[in-house]
Amino acid sequence: MSNNPALNTARARLNQAHLKDLPKKTRDNLRNVAIIAHVDHGKTTLVDAMLWQSGAFAAYKKQEEGQDRMMDSMDLEREKGITILAKNTAVKRGNTIVNIIDTPGHADFGGEVERGLEMVDGVALLVDASEGPLPQTRFVLRKALQKNLPVILIINKVDRPDARIAAVVDEAYGLFLDLDATEDQIDFPIVYTSAKAGRASLNRPTDGGMPDAENLDVLFDVIFKTIPAPKYHEGAPLQAHVTNLDSSPYLGRLALCRVHEGVIKKGQMVSWIKTDGSQEKVKISELMMTEGLERVPATEAGPGDIIAVAGIETITLGETLADAENPHPLPLITVDEPSISMTIGINTSPLAGRVGKKLTARLVKNRLDSELVGNVSLRIMNTDRPDTWEVQGRGELQLAVLVEMMRREGFELTVGKPQVVTKMINGKLHEPMERLTIDAPEDYLGVITQLMALRKGRMEQMVNHGTGWIRMDFKVPSRGLIGFRTEFLTETRGTGLLHHVFDGYEAWNGELRTRNTGSLVSDRAGTATSYAIFGLQERGTIFAEVGADVYEGMVIGENSRPEDMDVNIVREKKLTNMRASGSDENERLIPPKILNLEQALEYCREDECVEVTPVNVRIRKVVLDQNERSRLTSKAKKANQEG
């Protein structure tokens, strides 16, 4: 039994009294497994190889391109090269069906992982043969061990030239012990794979060598042996758990469910038990199951099956579909609390409404509400303004992905600087902390230590592999990592790797000042000219292009000094009969630094926000009027001196 009280109550509720006297059975022709790992350790590539080798489809790649259920997020996933949404697929091996849940590896999408684990009876933990276990590996494994799920350890990318297989296996054992795994949990099988080549073996290859088997048969055998078949009670009434949501252009909202007990049929009347405990009778208008990457209609599904159900428009996560005559609820899904927040509202800049189609507060609110439907780890709070909302999530990437999706849908928004979500514990202010792992060449040890000291990071461990690279583990306040990635990559010349994951709350660590430069702010509206930019270049880095529309209060560059400076970027050259207007200054312009959405969110300060439109990303001051801004600044200075 786990020593997690919340989990024990959940288990107790699952051992429901009405099932006590019914005989237990297993479905031997079915397995449900989730693939969990740190970002970029090869989960999606492995699922890809499993699909290929199971002969799921011939024109797979083509089909994947034309999938409509991925919608916008799929474009983003391909662009960024990361999984954002948990997806399920099914492969058939002989008579046995294996349902595979591919989960995101990035900590910001941890809610997707927690939900994926609700659907399965065991997990495959992937670890990179060179990088070893990283913070997110710890996070996903902790969740799996808490649910008492059996684990298969897969050491992937064994063919990397810098693979260190034996050391990584030892680190994985260390991680299990660190997470207080039981003896049964530590007794896991180890499979060595190269997902790219589609090969797996139980024999440890040499570092950088290929697994000795030609295909993934060994992996499937291990899955069948290690992952238990779904258990159910014969003759029990229906219980199906809603673990994910999707939508279809034809059927509307789809509830993805795991059937725990009983049988569910198309056209059946069932009892829908909502999160508040109320019940409603609904009809299952459409029932689908996954084959390969496609959903195919089905007439009925039994215990252990993962299905998609249509016909219930307002159904949400964690709810239960139960027998109409004998309804019994299943426990609700709980996920970790959000740690980062930012404000999202309508675009209030002077250039609002020029390119976007969706501009009103009502449209923004409806879109945020629809995001809540499928995203368990997001919260939306009202602010003191009717056209602005506070959105809380797990990390800045998760919030940036949401804004990026909205921008592509034609919204114009004003987005505030990401802030941390604080808590009061025993009357003291607490803030979220992160566990950060940095891999970098040892030459940068000094500069990294300095960067972390600024951000109040505490070094907990440092390992020198003797290969010229070092690994450092820090515990650092979450707000210290807002905007850290860009600076870190600059300082390590793009060679450093960093990964972080949420690690509880600690008492407030005092003030952090991470950006020691000010902003160059436009003092009037107009069009940026090459003559004006040429004169401003030596002041700092310019963000605006020649010919770009600017307005009063818009940040057009970074000042090399700590204070803000109001500048005229629209100044034109006075013409005389001595000089030609188009002299060669154009040639001497340094190309501007064009910021994307994530960089802009990282750059902006407390008194700045980001204007996001389908075409442009602009940084601006919250207060646009120059005189009002200087009044507020001098007021704040006065208050500081008095304080």
Tab-separated table of N, CA and C in Angstrom, residues 74-126:
chain	number	residue	atom	x	y	z
A	74	MET	N	-1.039	20.323	-33.829
A	74	MET	CA	-0.148	19.430	-34.555
A	74	MET	C	0.927	20.214	-35.302
A	75	ASP	N	0.506	21.358	-35.884
A	75	ASP	CA	1.499	22.209	-36.567
A	75	ASP	C	2.579	22.648	-35.584
A	76	LEU	N	2.115	23.060	-34.397
A	76	LEU	CA	3.063	23.518	-33.391
A	76	LEU	C	3.980	22.386	-32.944
A	77	GLU	N	3.395	21.186	-32.811
A	77	GLU	CA	4.201	20.044	-32.378
A	77	GLU	C	5.295	19.763	-33.393
A	78	ARG	N	4.920	19.846	-34.677
A	78	ARG	CA	5.929	19.568	-35.715
A	78	ARG	C	6.998	20.649	-35.728
A	79	GLU	N	6.576	21.891	-35.545
A	79	GLU	CA	7.534	23.004	-35.585
A	79	GLU	C	8.514	22.923	-34.434
A	80	LYS	N	7.964	22.680	-33.242
A	80	LYS	CA	8.821	22.698	-32.053
A	80	LYS	C	9.517	21.372	-31.828
A	81	GLY	N	8.976	20.314	-32.488
A	81	GLY	CA	9.594	18.991	-32.319
A	81	GLY	C	9.308	18.378	-30.966
A	82	ILE	N	8.216	18.824	-30.303
A	82	ILE	CA	7.859	18.235	-29.003
A	82	ILE	C	6.399	17.809	-29.032
A	83	THR	N	6.047	16.853	-28.189
A	83	THR	CA	4.647	16.449	-28.060
A	83	THR	C	3.985	17.407	-27.073
A	84	ILE	N	2.785	17.890	-27.415
A	84	ILE	CA	2.071	18.818	-26.541
A	84	ILE	C	0.839	18.131	-25.947
A	85	LEU	N	0.180	17.290	-26.758
A	85	LEU	CA	-1.016	16.601	-26.278
A	85	LEU	C	-0.759	15.109	-26.144
A	86	ALA	N	-1.306	14.490	-25.116
A	86	ALA	CA	-1.204	13.031	-24.986
A	86	ALA	C	-2.120	12.394	-26.032
A	87	LYS	N	-1.630	11.382	-26.754
A	87	LYS	CA	-2.456	10.755	-27.797
A	87	LYS	C	-2.426	9.259	-27.626
A	88	ASN	N	-3.518	8.602	-28.009
A	88	ASN	CA	-3.487	7.142	-27.896
A	88	ASN	C	-3.583	6.500	-29.268
A	89	THR	N	-2.956	5.355	-29.395
A	89	THR	CA	-2.998	4.588	-30.628
A	89	THR	C	-3.103	3.121	-30.220
A	90	ALA	N	-3.413	2.272	-31.152
A	90	ALA	CA	-3.547	0.852	-30.821
A	90	ALA	C	-2.855	0.022	-31.884
A	91	VAL	N	-2.097	-0.990	-31.473
A	91	VAL	CA	-1.479	-1.893	-32.447
A	91	VAL	C	-1.893	-3.324	-32.117
A	92	LYS	N	-1.949	-4.129	-33.168
A	92	LYS	CA	-2.372	-5.507	-32.964
A	92	LYS	C	-1.183	-6.430	-33.178
A	93	ARG	N	-0.907	-7.285	-32.195
A	93	ARG	CA	0.146	-8.298	-32.318
A	93	ARG	C	-0.508	-9.656	-32.150
A	94	GLY	N	-0.672	-10.403	-33.235
A	94	GLY	CA	-1.401	-11.679	-33.154
A	94	GLY	C	-2.833	-11.385	-32.774
A	95	ASN	N	-3.285	-11.984	-31.674
A	95	ASN	CA	-4.679	-11.744	-31.235
A	95	ASN	C	-4.751	-10.652	-30.169
A	96	THR	N	-3.591	-10.144	-29.749
A	96	THR	CA	-3.578	-9.196	-28.635
A	96	THR	C	-3.524	-7.750	-29.150
A	97	ILE	N	-4.361	-6.907	-28.537
A	97	ILE	CA	-4.322	-5.467	-28.880
A	97	ILE	C	-3.512	-4.743	-27.800
A	98	VAL	N	-2.584	-3.894	-28.244
A	98	VAL	CA	-1.834	-3.061	-27.298
A	98	VAL	C	-2.268	-1.606	-27.497
A	99	ASN	N	-2.905	-1.016	-26.477
A	99	ASN	CA	-3.228	0.415	-26.519
A	99	ASN	C	-2.021	1.185	-25.985
A	100	ILE	N	-1.475	2.086	-26.806
A	100	ILE	CA	-0.280	2.834	-26.384
A	100	ILE	C	-0.654	4.303	-26.220
A	101	ILE	N	-0.320	4.869	-25.061
A	101	ILE	CA	-0.541	6.305	-24.829
A	101	ILE	C	0.825	6.991	-24.959
A	102	ASP	N	0.957	7.888	-25.949
A	102	ASP	CA	2.187	8.667	-26.122
A	102	ASP	C	2.016	9.969	-25.344
A	103	THR	N	2.860	10.200	-24.348
A	103	THR	CA	2.674	11.371	-23.480
A	103	THR	C	3.734	12.434	-23.777
A	104	PRO	N	3.464	13.718	-23.439
A	104	PRO	CA	4.498	14.744	-23.615
A	104	PRO	C	5.626	14.545	-22.606
A	105	GLY	N	6.819	14.992	-22.966
A	105	GLY	CA	7.941	14.873	-22.040
A	105	GLY	C	8.261	16.176	-21.348
A	106	HIS	N	7.683	17.276	-21.814
A	106	HIS	CA	8.022	18.582	-21.258
A	106	HIS	C	7.237	18.832	-19.979
A	107	ALA	N	7.949	19.315	-18.963
A	107	ALA	CA	7.335	19.485	-17.641
A	107	ALA	C	6.075	20.349	-17.677
A	108	ASP	N	6.039	21.325	-18.573
A	108	ASP	CA	4.882	22.228	-18.622
A	108	ASP	C	3.598	21.501	-18.988
A	109	PHE	N	3.725	20.350	-19.627
A	109	PHE	CA	2.524	19.609	-20.020
A	109	PHE	C	2.335	18.370	-19.138
A	110	GLY	N	2.784	18.496	-17.884
A	110	GLY	CA	2.708	17.375	-16.936
A	110	GLY	C	1.278	16.914	-16.696
A	111	GLY	N	0.300	17.834	-16.819
A	111	GLY	CA	-1.110	17.469	-16.632
A	111	GLY	C	-1.537	16.387	-17.615
A	112	GLU	N	-0.996	16.465	-18.834
A	112	GLU	CA	-1.300	15.455	-19.864
A	112	GLU	C	-0.779	14.076	-19.447
A	113	VAL	N	0.406	14.068	-18.812
A	113	VAL	CA	1.000	12.798	-18.369
A	113	VAL	C	0.127	12.173	-17.280
A	114	GLU	N	-0.269	13.009	-16.297
A	114	GLU	CA	-1.065	12.501	-15.177
A	114	GLU	C	-2.377	11.891	-15.663
A	115	ARG	N	-2.906	12.505	-16.687
A	115	ARG	CA	-4.175	12.007	-17.223
A	115	ARG	C	-3.972	10.722	-18.025
A	116	GLY	N	-2.845	10.663	-18.745
A	116	GLY	CA	-2.523	9.460	-19.522
A	116	GLY	C	-2.364	8.248	-18.614
A	117	LEU	N	-1.814	8.478	-17.394
A	117	LEU	CA	-1.577	7.360	-16.474
A	117	LEU	C	-2.884	6.787	-15.927
A	118	GLU	N	-3.960	7.587	-15.993
A	118	GLU	CA	-5.261	7.095	-15.524
A	118	GLU	C	-5.820	6.003	-16.432
A	119	MET	N	-5.314	5.921	-17.660
A	119	MET	CA	-5.898	5.001	-18.641
A	119	MET	C	-5.205	3.641	-18.686
A	120	VAL	N	-4.038	3.519	-18.017
A	120	VAL	CA	-3.189	2.353	-18.315
A	120	VAL	C	-2.960	1.455	-17.100
A	121	ASP	N	-2.402	0.263	-17.381
A	121	ASP	CA	-2.094	-0.691	-16.314
A	121	ASP	C	-0.594	-0.819	-16.063
A	122	GLY	N	0.215	-0.100	-16.844
A	122	GLY	CA	1.664	-0.147	-16.664
A	122	GLY	C	2.320	0.894	-17.555
A	123	VAL	N	3.624	1.150	-17.314
A	123	VAL	CA	4.314	2.187	-18.102
A	123	VAL	C	5.634	1.657	-18.639
A	124	ALA	N	6.029	2.250	-19.761
A	124	ALA	CA	7.373	2.019	-20.297
A	124	ALA	C	8.136	3.315	-20.084
A	125	LEU	N	9.201	3.253	-19.287
A	125	LEU	CA	9.974	4.463	-18.980
A	125	LEU	C	11.188	4.510	-19.901
A	126	LEU	N	11.242	5.536	-20.740
A	126	LEU	CA	12.365	5.668	-21.672
A	126	LEU	C	13.447	6.554	-21.051
